[in-house]
XYZ file of C-alpha atoms in Angstrom:
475
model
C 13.743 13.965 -39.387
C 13.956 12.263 -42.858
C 17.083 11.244 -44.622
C 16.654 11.560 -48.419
C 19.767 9.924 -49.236
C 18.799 6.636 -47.084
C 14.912 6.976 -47.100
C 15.281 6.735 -43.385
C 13.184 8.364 -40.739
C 13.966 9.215 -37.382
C 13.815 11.077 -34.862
C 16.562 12.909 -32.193
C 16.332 14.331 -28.605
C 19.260 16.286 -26.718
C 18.698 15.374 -22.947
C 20.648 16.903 -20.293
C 22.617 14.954 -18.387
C 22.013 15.551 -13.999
C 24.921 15.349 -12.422
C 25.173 14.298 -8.552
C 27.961 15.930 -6.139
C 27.660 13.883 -3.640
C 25.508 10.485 -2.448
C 22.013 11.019 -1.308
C 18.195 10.170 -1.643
C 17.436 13.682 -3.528
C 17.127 11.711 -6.599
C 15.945 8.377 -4.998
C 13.127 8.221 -7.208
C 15.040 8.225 -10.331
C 17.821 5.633 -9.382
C 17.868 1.839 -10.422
C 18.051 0.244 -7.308
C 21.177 -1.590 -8.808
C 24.552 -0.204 -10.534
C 24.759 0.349 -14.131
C 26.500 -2.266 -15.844
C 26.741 -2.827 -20.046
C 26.100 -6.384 -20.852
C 27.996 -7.998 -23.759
C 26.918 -10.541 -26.029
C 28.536 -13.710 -26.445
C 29.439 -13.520 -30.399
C 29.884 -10.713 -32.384
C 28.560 -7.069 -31.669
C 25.067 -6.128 -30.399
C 21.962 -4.502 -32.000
C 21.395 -1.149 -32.392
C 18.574 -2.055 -30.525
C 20.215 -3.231 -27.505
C 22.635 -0.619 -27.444
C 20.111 2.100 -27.685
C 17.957 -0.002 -24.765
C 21.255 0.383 -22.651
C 21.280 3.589 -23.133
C 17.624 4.356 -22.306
C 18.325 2.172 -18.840
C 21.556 4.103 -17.977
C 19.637 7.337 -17.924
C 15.911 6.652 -17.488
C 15.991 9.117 -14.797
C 16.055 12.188 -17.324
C 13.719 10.244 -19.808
C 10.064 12.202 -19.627
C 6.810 10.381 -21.380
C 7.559 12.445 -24.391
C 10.709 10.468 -25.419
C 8.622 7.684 -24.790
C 5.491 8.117 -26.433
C 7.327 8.475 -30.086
C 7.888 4.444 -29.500
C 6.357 1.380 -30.786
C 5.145 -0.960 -28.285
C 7.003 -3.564 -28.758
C 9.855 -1.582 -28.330
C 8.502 0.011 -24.730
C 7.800 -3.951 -23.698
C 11.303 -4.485 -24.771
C 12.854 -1.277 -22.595
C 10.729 -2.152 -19.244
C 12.315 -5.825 -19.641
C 15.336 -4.667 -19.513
C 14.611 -2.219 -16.778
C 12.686 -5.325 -14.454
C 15.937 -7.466 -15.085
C 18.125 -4.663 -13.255
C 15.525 -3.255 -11.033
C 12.872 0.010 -11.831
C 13.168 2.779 -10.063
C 10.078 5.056 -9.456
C 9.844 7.340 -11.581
C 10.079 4.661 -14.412
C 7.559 2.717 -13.046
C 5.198 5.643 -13.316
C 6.575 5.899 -16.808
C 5.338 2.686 -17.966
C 2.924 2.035 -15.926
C 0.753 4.837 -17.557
C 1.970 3.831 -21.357
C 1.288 -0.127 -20.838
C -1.196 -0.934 -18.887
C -3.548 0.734 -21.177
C -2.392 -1.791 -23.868
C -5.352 -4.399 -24.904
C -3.346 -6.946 -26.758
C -0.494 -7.838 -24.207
C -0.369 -9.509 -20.895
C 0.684 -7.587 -18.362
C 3.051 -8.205 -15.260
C 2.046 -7.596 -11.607
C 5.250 -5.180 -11.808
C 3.737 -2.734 -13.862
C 0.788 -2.464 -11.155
C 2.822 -3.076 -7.817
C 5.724 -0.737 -7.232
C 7.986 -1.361 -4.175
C 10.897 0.094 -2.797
C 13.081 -0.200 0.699
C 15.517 2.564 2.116
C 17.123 1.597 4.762
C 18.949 5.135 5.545
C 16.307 8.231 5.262
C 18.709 11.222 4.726
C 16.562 13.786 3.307
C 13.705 15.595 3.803
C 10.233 14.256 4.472
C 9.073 16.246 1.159
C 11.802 14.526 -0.690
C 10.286 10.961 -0.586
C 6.434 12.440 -1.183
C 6.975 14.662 -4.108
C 8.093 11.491 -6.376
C 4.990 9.338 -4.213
C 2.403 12.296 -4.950
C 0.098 12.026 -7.957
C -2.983 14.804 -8.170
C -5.295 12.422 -10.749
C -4.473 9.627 -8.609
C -3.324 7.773 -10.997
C -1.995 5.166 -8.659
C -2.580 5.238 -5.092
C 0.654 5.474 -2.538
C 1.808 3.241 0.448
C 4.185 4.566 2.908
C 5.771 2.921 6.124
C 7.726 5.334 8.434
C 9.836 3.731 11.085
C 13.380 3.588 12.704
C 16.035 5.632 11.371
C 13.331 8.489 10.239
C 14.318 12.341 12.149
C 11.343 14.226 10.465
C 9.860 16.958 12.349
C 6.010 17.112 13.396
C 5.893 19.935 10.863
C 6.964 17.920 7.890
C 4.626 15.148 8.673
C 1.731 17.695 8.526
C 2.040 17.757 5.221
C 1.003 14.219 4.629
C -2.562 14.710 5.004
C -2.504 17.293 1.930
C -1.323 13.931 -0.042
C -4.143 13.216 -2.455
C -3.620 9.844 -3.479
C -2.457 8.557 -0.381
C -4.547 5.775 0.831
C -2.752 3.059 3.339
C -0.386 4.687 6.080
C 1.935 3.205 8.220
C 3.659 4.848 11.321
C 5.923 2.230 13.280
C 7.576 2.626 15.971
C 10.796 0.716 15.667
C 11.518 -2.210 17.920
C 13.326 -0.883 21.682
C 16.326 -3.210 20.589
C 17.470 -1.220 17.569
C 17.342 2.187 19.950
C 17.261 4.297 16.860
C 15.356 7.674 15.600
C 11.801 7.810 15.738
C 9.441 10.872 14.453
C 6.921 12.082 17.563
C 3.923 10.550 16.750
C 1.110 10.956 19.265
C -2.703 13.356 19.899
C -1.342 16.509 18.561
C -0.401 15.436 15.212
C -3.242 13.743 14.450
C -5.502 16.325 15.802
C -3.372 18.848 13.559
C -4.398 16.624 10.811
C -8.173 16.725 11.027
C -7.778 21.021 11.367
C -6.939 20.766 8.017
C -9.180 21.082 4.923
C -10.192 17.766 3.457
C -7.458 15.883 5.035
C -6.396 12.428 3.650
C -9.279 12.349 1.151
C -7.929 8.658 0.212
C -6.391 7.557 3.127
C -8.498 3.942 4.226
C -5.788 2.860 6.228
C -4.160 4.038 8.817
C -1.787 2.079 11.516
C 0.194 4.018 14.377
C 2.193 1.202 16.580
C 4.493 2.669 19.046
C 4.470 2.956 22.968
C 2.925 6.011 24.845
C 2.586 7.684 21.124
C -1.402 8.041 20.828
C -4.301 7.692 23.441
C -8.222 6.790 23.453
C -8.822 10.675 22.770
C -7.109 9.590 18.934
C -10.397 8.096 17.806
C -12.187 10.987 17.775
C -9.607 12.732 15.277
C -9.087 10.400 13.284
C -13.119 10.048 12.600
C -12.765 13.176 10.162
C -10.777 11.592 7.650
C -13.620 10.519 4.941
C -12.464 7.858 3.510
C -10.379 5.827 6.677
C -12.134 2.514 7.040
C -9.838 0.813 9.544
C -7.651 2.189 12.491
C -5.141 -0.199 13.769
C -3.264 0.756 17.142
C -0.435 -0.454 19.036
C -0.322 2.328 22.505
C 0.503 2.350 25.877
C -2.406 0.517 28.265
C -2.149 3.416 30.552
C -3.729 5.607 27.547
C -6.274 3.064 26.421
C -8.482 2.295 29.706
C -11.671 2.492 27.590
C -11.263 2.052 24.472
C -15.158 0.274 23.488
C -16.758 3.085 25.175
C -14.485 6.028 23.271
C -15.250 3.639 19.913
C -18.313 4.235 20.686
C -18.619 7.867 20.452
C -16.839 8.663 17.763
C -18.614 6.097 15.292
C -15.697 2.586 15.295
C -16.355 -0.628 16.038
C -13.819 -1.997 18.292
C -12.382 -5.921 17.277
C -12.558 -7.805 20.506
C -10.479 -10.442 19.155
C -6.964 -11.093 20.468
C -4.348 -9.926 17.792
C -1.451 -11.288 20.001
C -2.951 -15.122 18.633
C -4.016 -14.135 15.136
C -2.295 -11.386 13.516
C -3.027 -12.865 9.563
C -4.431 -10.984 6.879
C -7.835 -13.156 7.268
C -8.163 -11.772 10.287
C -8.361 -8.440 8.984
C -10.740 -9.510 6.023
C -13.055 -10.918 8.964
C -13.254 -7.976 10.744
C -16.152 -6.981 7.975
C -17.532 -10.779 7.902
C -16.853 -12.730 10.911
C -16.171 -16.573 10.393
C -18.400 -19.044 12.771
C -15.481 -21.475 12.428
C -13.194 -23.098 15.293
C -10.265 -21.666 16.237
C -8.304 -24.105 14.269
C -10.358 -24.093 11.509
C -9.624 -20.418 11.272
C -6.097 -20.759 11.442
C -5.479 -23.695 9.229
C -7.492 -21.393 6.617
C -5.502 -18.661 7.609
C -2.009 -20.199 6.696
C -3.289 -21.363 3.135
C -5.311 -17.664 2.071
C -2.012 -15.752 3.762
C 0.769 -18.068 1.680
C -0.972 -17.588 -1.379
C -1.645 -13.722 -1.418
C 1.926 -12.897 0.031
C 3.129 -15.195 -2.944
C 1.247 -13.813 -5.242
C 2.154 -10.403 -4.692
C 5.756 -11.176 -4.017
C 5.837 -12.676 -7.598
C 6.249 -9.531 -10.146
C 6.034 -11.502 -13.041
C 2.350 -13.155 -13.006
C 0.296 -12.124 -15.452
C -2.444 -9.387 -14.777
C -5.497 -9.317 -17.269
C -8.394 -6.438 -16.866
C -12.217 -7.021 -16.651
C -15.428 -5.310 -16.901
C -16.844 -4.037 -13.148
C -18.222 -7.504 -11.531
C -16.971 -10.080 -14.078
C -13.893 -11.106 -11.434
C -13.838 -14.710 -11.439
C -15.125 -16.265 -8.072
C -12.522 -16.443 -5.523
C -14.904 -18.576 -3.608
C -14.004 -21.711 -5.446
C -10.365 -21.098 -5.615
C -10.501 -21.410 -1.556
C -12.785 -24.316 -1.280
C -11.936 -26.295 -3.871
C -8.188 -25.846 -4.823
C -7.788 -29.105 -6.802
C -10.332 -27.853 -9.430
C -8.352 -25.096 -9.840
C -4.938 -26.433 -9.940
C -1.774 -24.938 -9.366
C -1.193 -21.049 -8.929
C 0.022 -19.263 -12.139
C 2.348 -17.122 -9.944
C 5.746 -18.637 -8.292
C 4.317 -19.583 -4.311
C 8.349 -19.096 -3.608
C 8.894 -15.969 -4.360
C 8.286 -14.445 -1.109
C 10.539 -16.852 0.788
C 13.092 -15.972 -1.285
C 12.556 -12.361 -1.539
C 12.118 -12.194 2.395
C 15.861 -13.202 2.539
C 16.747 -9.475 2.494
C 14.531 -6.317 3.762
C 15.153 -5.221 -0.087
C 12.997 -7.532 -0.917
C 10.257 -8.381 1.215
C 6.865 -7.935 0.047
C 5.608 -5.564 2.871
C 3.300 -4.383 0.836
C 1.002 -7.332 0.629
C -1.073 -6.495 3.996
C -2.279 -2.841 3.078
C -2.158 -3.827 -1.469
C -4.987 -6.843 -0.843
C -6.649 -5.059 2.536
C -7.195 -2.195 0.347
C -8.161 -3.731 -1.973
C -11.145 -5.421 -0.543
C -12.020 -2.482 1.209
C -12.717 -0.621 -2.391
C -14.420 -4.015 -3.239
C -16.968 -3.811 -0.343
C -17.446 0.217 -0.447
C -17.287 0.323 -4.438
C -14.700 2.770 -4.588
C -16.934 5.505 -3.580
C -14.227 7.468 -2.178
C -12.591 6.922 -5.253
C -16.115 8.184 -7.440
C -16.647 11.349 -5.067
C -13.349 12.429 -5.377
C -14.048 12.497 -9.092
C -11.713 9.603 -10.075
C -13.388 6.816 -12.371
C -12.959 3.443 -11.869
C -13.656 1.779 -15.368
C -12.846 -1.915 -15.072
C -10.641 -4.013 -12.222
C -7.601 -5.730 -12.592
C -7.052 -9.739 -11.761
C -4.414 -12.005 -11.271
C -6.566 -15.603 -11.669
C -9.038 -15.362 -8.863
C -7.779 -12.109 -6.957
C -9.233 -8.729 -7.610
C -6.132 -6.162 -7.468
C -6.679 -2.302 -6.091
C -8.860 -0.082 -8.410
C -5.850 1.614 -8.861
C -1.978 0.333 -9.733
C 0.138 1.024 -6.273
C 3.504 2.197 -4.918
C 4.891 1.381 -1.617
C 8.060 2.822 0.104
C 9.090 1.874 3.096
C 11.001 3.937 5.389
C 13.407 3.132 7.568
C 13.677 -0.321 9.822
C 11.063 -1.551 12.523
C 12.906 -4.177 13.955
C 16.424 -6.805 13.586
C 16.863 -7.654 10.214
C 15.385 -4.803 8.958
C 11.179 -4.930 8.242
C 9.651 -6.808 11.242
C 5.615 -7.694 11.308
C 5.988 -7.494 15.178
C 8.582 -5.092 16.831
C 8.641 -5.256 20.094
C 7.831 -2.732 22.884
C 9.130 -4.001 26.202
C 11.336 -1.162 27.920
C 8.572 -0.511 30.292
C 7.521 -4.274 30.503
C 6.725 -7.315 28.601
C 2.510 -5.911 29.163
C 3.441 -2.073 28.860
C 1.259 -2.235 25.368
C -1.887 -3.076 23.909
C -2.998 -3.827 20.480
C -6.673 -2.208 19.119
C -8.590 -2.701 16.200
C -11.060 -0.217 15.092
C -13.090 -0.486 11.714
C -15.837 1.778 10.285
C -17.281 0.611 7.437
C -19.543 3.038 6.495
C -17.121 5.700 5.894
C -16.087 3.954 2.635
C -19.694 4.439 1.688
C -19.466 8.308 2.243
C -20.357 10.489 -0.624
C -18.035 13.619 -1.128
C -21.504 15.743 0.579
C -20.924 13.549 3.543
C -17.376 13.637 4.506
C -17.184 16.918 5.529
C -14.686 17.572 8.967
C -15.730 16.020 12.240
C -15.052 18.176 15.178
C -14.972 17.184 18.619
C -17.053 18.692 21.021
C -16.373 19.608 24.513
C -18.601 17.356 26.358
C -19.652 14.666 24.815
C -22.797 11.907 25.809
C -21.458 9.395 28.363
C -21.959 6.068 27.355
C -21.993 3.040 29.776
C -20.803 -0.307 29.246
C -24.510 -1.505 30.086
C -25.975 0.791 26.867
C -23.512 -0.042 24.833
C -24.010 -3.783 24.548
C -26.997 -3.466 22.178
C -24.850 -1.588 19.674
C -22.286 -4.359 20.522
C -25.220 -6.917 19.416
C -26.375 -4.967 16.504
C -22.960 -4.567 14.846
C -22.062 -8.311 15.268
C -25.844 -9.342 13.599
C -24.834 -7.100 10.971
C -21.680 -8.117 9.702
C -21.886 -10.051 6.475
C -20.568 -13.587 6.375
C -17.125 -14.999 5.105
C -19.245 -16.363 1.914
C -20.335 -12.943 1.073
C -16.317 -11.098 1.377
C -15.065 -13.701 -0.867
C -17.487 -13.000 -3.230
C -16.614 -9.732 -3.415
C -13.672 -10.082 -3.328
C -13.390 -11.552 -6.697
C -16.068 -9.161 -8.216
C-alpha cells in the first residue's frame, strides 16, 4: 500500500491467530522451546523495529514464507537473531533456513544448517512428530531417535519408511532401569518395511538397540533399503548365533571389532578405512577427532561458508598438524555445557558427521538418483557438513538423565546382549536402476565359515586407508 500523504510504502497482512485448548505436542513444531517474554530497553522506548521483531517471534508459528519473503535481508538476519537468542522452533528453522542460506554475501551460522530438538514426554501421535520432519524435495534431510516413553503402535511406525527425506534412524530401547514404554521393534516390522514400494529411499543409517527385539534373519530385510550403508545392532545373543555367515548372504560386511572398548565416532569412520595403528594410538586419536566434532556441532554459532564440489579444505592437515592450524573457530565448550541438560545435548553429532562422510565417499548418489542435486558442500574450517542442512528430534529418554550413549540391557544378565556392526558400502553407490526391492528367498546357499574367509580377506584388502577417508572427508 502507498500513503500519499506521507510518501510511505508498506505493506499489511491479517494472520489468524491458533488458539490451543489444552497443553500438547500437536503444535510442537511451531513452539519456541522457551516462553514468550517482551524485553525492555534500558532508556527510553524501543524501535519500531524491535517491536515489530517481537511480534514476529511471539507468533512465528502462523508466519508462512510469504510474510517473509516481502523482507529485506538484513531485516530476516535481524528476526532469526532474535529467534536463536530465545530458541527456534521447527517450523522456523525451515523458514529461514530456505531464505538464508541461499544468501552469498553473509556468513552463515551452523544453526541455520543443524536443527535439534528434545521431547522428553511423546503424547501424540507418531504422524504428529513426522508431518513437521517430512519434506518431499528433500530439502533437508531428517534425524529421528525413538526411545523410552514412546507407545506408538507397529502400524504407525510403518509409515516411516514412506518418509522421503529420512536418512539416519534411531530405534533405542530404553535402559531396564527407567522401566518405561517401549514401541515393539523386532523381524516383522522390518520385514513389513521392505514389502513396501521404495522404502526408505534416503535412509543410510539405521540403528535398532534393544534386547530380544531383532534376530540374524533382520539382515536380509533390511538389504532392500537402497540407500542404507550401515546397520548397527544391539540384540539378544540367543538370536545372533551366526551373524558373519547371515552377513554374508545378504551382501554386509560384519565389523569384528569389539564395540564394548571403542564405541567413538572414529571407529565408525574406520569401518570404511581401517587404521594399522596400536590400540592406543587409535584411541588417543580417537579422543582428539571425537572432542572436536561433538564441539563443533554443539556450537550453533560457528560460521558455515559454501564451496564448489571438491574444493573442501584438507582435513588431513587439521588432524596431523594442529599447531599450523591453530585454534578452532567454534567454542570446544559448548558441548560440555550443553550436555548439562538432555535439552541440550548434541545427539545429533554421531549420525550429522557419519552421514556426512558416507555422502562424501558414495557422492551422494542416492541423493542424484533420487533426482535431488547437490550443487556445492557446506564447511565449517576443515569439516565437510551433510549435502543437505539437517533436523534431528529425539524422542523420548534411553537411559538416567535423559539421552544415554549406552543404556543398559541387563534384566536377563550382565552378557544377555551383543553389539553388531554391519556396513555395505556399495549400496551408497546404487543408481536408482539398481535399488530395486530385495526379496528373500526360501532357501538360500549355505555358506561355511571355511568359504567365507576369502571374502573375509578380500573385503579387509579392499578397504581404503585412514589417509584416503580424511581426504574425503574434507572434499
Amino acid at each position: 500500500m502507498f500513503d500519499p500523504s506521507s510518501g510511505v510504502s508498506y505493506r499489511e497482512w491479517i494472520v489468524p491467530g491458533r488458539v490451543q485448548s489444552s497443553p500438547s505436542d500437536r503444535d510442537w513444531s511451531r513452539r519456541c522451546p522457551y516462553p514468550v517474554f517482551t524485553a525492555r530497553g534500558t532508556r527510553g522506548p524501543r524501535s519500531l523495529v524491535d517491536i515489530a521483531t517481537n511480534v514476529i517471534a511471539n507468533n512465528i508459528g502462523d508466519v508462512t514464507d510469504e510474510h517473509l519473503e516481502a523482507l529485506p535481508t538484513r531485516l530476516l538476519w535481524h528476526v532469526w537473531r532474535f529467534l536463536e537468542a530465545r530458541g527456534v522452533c521447527l517450523h522456523a528453522w525451515r523458514l529461514f533456513s530456505k531464505l538464508l542460506l541461499c544468501e552469498e554475501e553473509d556468513d552463515k551460522p551452523l544453526g541455520l544448517y543443524r536443527f535439534r530438538q528434545h521431547i522428553c514426554r511423546p503424547n501424540e501421535e507418531l504422524r504428529q512428530y513426522l508431518e513437521p520432519l517430512t519434506s518431499l524435495s528433500a530439502d533437508f534431510v531428517t534425524h529421528l531417535v525413538i526411545s523410552g516413553g514412546c507407545n506408538f503402535t507397529t502400524n504407525e511406525l510403518m509409515c516411516l519408511a514412506e518418509m522421503r527425506n529420512l536418512g539416519v534412524l534411531e530405534l533405542i530401547q530404553p535402559a531396564d532401569e527407567l522401566r518405561t514404554t517401549y514401541p515393539e521393534v523386532g523381524d516383522l516390522l522390518i520385514r513389513g518395511w521392505s514389502g513396501m514400494d521404495n522404502p526408505f529411499p534416503l535412509l543410510r543409517i539405521l540403528r535398532i538397540w534393544g534386547d530380544e527385539t531383532t534376530t540374524q534373519d533382520s539382515l536380509q530385510w533390511v538389504a532392500g533399503f537402497p540407500s542404507l550403508v550401515l546397520y548397527d545392532v544391539t540384540g539378544a545373543r540367543t538370536d545372533w548365533t551366526d551373524p558373519d555367515v547371515r552377513a554374508i548372504q545378504a551382501g554386509w560386511e560384519l565389523d569384528t571389532s569389539t564395540p564394548g572398548s571403542d564405541d567413538s565416532l572414529l571407529r565408525y569412520l574406520m569401518l570404511f578405512a581401517p587404521l594399522n595403528d596400536d590400540h592406543n594410538t587409535l584411541r588417543e586419536l580417537s579422543r582428539t577427532i571425537d572432542g572436536d566434532l561433538v564441539s563443533l556441532c554443539a556450537d550453533s554459532q560457528c560460521v558455515v561458508k559454501f564451496v564448489n564440489d571438491r574444493q573442501a579444505p584438507p582435513l588431513l592437515d587439521y588432524l596431523t598438524d594442529r599447531a599450523k592450524i591453530g585454534l578452532p573457530s567454534w567454542d570446544t565448550d559448548a558441548a560440555s555445557r550443553d550436555a548439562r541438560a538432555c535439552h541440550g545435548a548434541p545427539f545429533e553429532a554421531w549420525a550429522f558427521w557419519l552421514y556426512s562422510f558416507i555422502g562424501q565417499i558414495s557422492q551422494d548418489k542416492d541423493l542424484e538418483s533420487n533426482g535431488i542435486g547437490v550443487d556445492s558442500q557446506a564447511v565449517v574450517g576443515p569439516f565437510v557438513l551433510p549435502s543437505k542442512p539437517m533436523a534431528c528430534l529425539f524422542l523420548g529418554h534411553s537411559g538416567r538423565g535423559g539421552i544415554s550413549s549406552h543404556p543398559s540391557y541387563v534384566s536377563r544378565g550382565l552378557f544377555a546382549t551383543k553389539r553388531f556392526t554391519f556396513t555395505r558400502p556399495a549400496a551408497g553407490r546404487k543408481t536408482a536402476a539398481a535399488s530395486q526391492k530385495i526379496t528373500a528367498v526360501a532357501s538360500p546357499p549355505v555358506v561355511t565359515r571355511e568359504n567365507a574367509a576369502p571374502v573375509s580377506t578380500f573385503r579387509s584388502n579392499k578397504r581404503k586407508r585412514i589417509k584416503d577417508v580424511l581426504e574425503a572427508l574434507s572434499r
